[in-house]
C-alpha cells in the first residue's frame, strides 16, 4: 500500500516556547485506520492541526496524496476532511445549510443528492431543516462528520470522535468509520478510549510528550506485547504457594483462593500442561480455570509509564 | 481562485443579515428618522441654510456616512470575529482557500450590507427633505469605496480583537468621535479658525466633504483630496490585510 500521508521530522514549537511535537515522522497508508493514542497534551491535536493547515509547522514536511501541505496546500487540503475535537458549529444554521457551506468552502459545486446520501448515512436526514442548536450533542457531532465528508475527502481526521458520546452512538460511529473504510477512505483518529482503537484500528500509534513512541499493526502489537494470564481457582484456599510450584512464578490472589500464572502467548511452550499437572500433584484441587489477555490499555499504560520514567 | 468558497462565505454572511432582516432594515430607518426629528426639525428650524442648502438636507450625506462606516466596521469585524470566538474558523483554515478569498467573502458581504443600509437611509431621507444629487456617479463611487474601505477596516479589527470588548473599542473610541467631529452635522467653515485647522487632521472630514460635494456641489476640502483620502485609506487597509495574509497573524497558531 502506498503512503497517503507522509510526515517527516515534524516539529512544532508554539510562541510561548512549548515544544508540542519533537520531530515526528509517520507514514499513513492509503485505506487504513490509524488510531493515535496518547494522554492529554501529548501532541495529538497539534499533529492533526499541522497536517490540516490550522497550525504552521516549525520545521519538517507533510504531504497528503503526494502534495506538500505548504507549497501545494490547495491540492493537499482538497483530499482532507477534519472532524475537530470540540463541537464547533454555528448555532443558528440549519443542518443542510451547514453541510452545504462546507462543501462550498472546498470549491465543490452544489450536489444535494450527495449531501442527502451523507446525511442519511449519519441518520441526520430527518433533521436537515433543524437548527444546529436544537440538536443533541451526539447529533451535533454527526453534523461535524457530515461537514467533513461533504467534499468527499480521501483522508479523514477524527479528533476524539466519541468523547462524551453514549455507548450506542459510539457503536454507530464505529459502523460509520467501518463504512468509510470500505469506501476506501483513509482514517486517522485520536482517542482516549483504548477499546476504540482495539475495536476499529488497523494500526496503532502511541504518542506522548510530542514524541511518537511506536506505530505498529494492532494485532502484531498485541501479540508482541500481549501477555496472557491463566487464573486457577482452587477448591480450598491456601496460605502460600507450594514449594513444588516455585518455578512458575505464580501469584496468589483472592485470599488464597486463586493462583495466577503469567505466560507469553508467542512462546513455543506455554507450560500450562505441566503447571496443571504439578498443581494436582501438589495436592490442590482445581475448581475452575480462566484466562485473561492483556488489553491495549495495559500496553498503553505500560508504554507511557516507561516513557515517563 | 476558489470562487465557490468566496460565494459560500458571502452567502453565509448575507444569510445572517437576512435572518435579522427586519432589525437590519427597521433600525436604520428609525435612527435616521430620529436624527431628522432632532437635528432637522428641532435644531434645523433655528439654522436657516448651510452653504445654500437647507440644514435638513445638509446633514443627509453625513448621516449616510456615519451609518455606512459604523455598519461596515461592525458587520465585517463581527463576521470574522464570531467564527474565531466559537471555533468554527477551523473550517476556513483547513479548506483550500487563501486569505484573499476569505477577505473577499467577509468584507464583500459587510460592504454589501453597509451599502444596503446607506441606500435605506437615503430613501428614508427623501421622505423628510427635498434631495437632489448633483453628481450621482460620484455619489455612488464615494459610497461604494467607503463601504469597501470600512468593511476591510472592520475585518482587520475582527482579526485583531481577542475579546468582545476589543471588538467594540476602536469603533466606539475612535471611529464614532471622528465621524461626529468630521463635519457630519456641520460645515467646518462654521468652526473657529483654530478648530478648522485641527479638523483637517481628521481623515473622516475628507470622506464626508467629498460625499457632500457629490450631493450639493459644495465641499469643505477640494474633492480631489477627498478622493485621494478615501482611495489612500482603502489602499492602507488592503496593505494591512496583505500583511495579515502573509503572516497568518492571530489566525494560525
Tab-separated table of C-alpha atoms in Angstrom, chain A residues 12 14 52-56 73-74 77-78 82 84 88-90 92-93 101-102 104-108 144 147, chain B residues 1-2 4-5 8-9 12 16 19 82 86-88 90-98 101 106 251-253:
chain	number	residue	atom	x	y	z
A	12	UNK	CA	6.106	22.388	16.382
A	14	UNK	CA	4.436	27.344	19.999
A	52	UNK	CA	-4.779	20.179	8.115
A	53	UNK	CA	-3.259	23.662	7.920
A	54	UNK	CA	-4.533	25.062	11.216
A	55	UNK	CA	-1.096	25.134	12.835
A	56	UNK	CA	2.057	26.058	10.945
A	73	UNK	CA	-1.848	23.362	0.035
A	74	UNK	CA	-4.922	23.540	-2.166
A	77	UNK	CA	-6.369	20.114	1.665
A	78	UNK	CA	-8.831	19.102	-1.018
A	82	UNK	CA	-11.390	17.173	9.507
A	84	UNK	CA	-12.486	18.590	15.292
A	88	UNK	CA	-17.578	23.962	16.766
A	89	UNK	CA	-20.781	24.779	14.923
A	90	UNK	CA	-22.643	27.929	14.005
A	92	UNK	CA	-28.349	29.223	14.200
A	93	UNK	CA	-27.591	27.484	10.940
A	101	UNK	CA	-21.447	25.686	3.306
A	102	UNK	CA	-18.607	23.251	3.999
A	104	UNK	CA	-18.737	25.246	-0.996
A	105	UNK	CA	-15.657	26.172	1.032
A	106	UNK	CA	-13.836	23.291	-0.614
A	107	UNK	CA	-14.709	24.703	-4.015
A	108	UNK	CA	-17.191	21.950	-4.877
A	144	UNK	CA	-19.400	17.784	12.142
A	147	UNK	CA	-19.496	18.620	7.107
B	1	UNK	CA	-9.110	31.283	-7.279
B	2	UNK	CA	-11.673	29.308	-5.286
B	4	UNK	CA	-17.082	28.783	-4.913
B	5	UNK	CA	-15.613	29.383	-1.452
B	8	UNK	CA	-20.160	30.326	0.138
B	9	UNK	CA	-18.743	32.748	2.703
B	12	UNK	CA	-23.373	32.634	4.610
B	16	UNK	CA	-27.163	36.155	8.751
B	19	UNK	CA	-32.217	36.243	9.234
B	82	UNK	CA	-17.545	35.286	15.660
B	86	UNK	CA	-16.986	29.920	18.631
B	87	UNK	CA	-14.183	27.967	16.969
B	88	UNK	CA	-15.781	27.373	13.574
B	90	UNK	CA	-11.086	25.800	11.773
B	91	UNK	CA	-13.086	25.138	8.637
B	92	UNK	CA	-11.874	28.191	6.773
B	93	UNK	CA	-8.308	27.480	7.892
B	94	UNK	CA	-8.338	23.849	6.777
B	95	UNK	CA	-10.175	24.460	3.481
B	96	UNK	CA	-8.330	25.012	0.207
B	97	UNK	CA	-8.865	28.774	0.367
B	98	UNK	CA	-6.373	31.579	0.658
B	101	UNK	CA	-10.775	34.614	-0.759
B	106	UNK	CA	-16.434	38.512	4.617
B	251	UNK	CA	-5.394	33.157	12.810
B	252	UNK	CA	-2.948	30.285	12.519
B	253	UNK	CA	-1.014	29.117	15.543
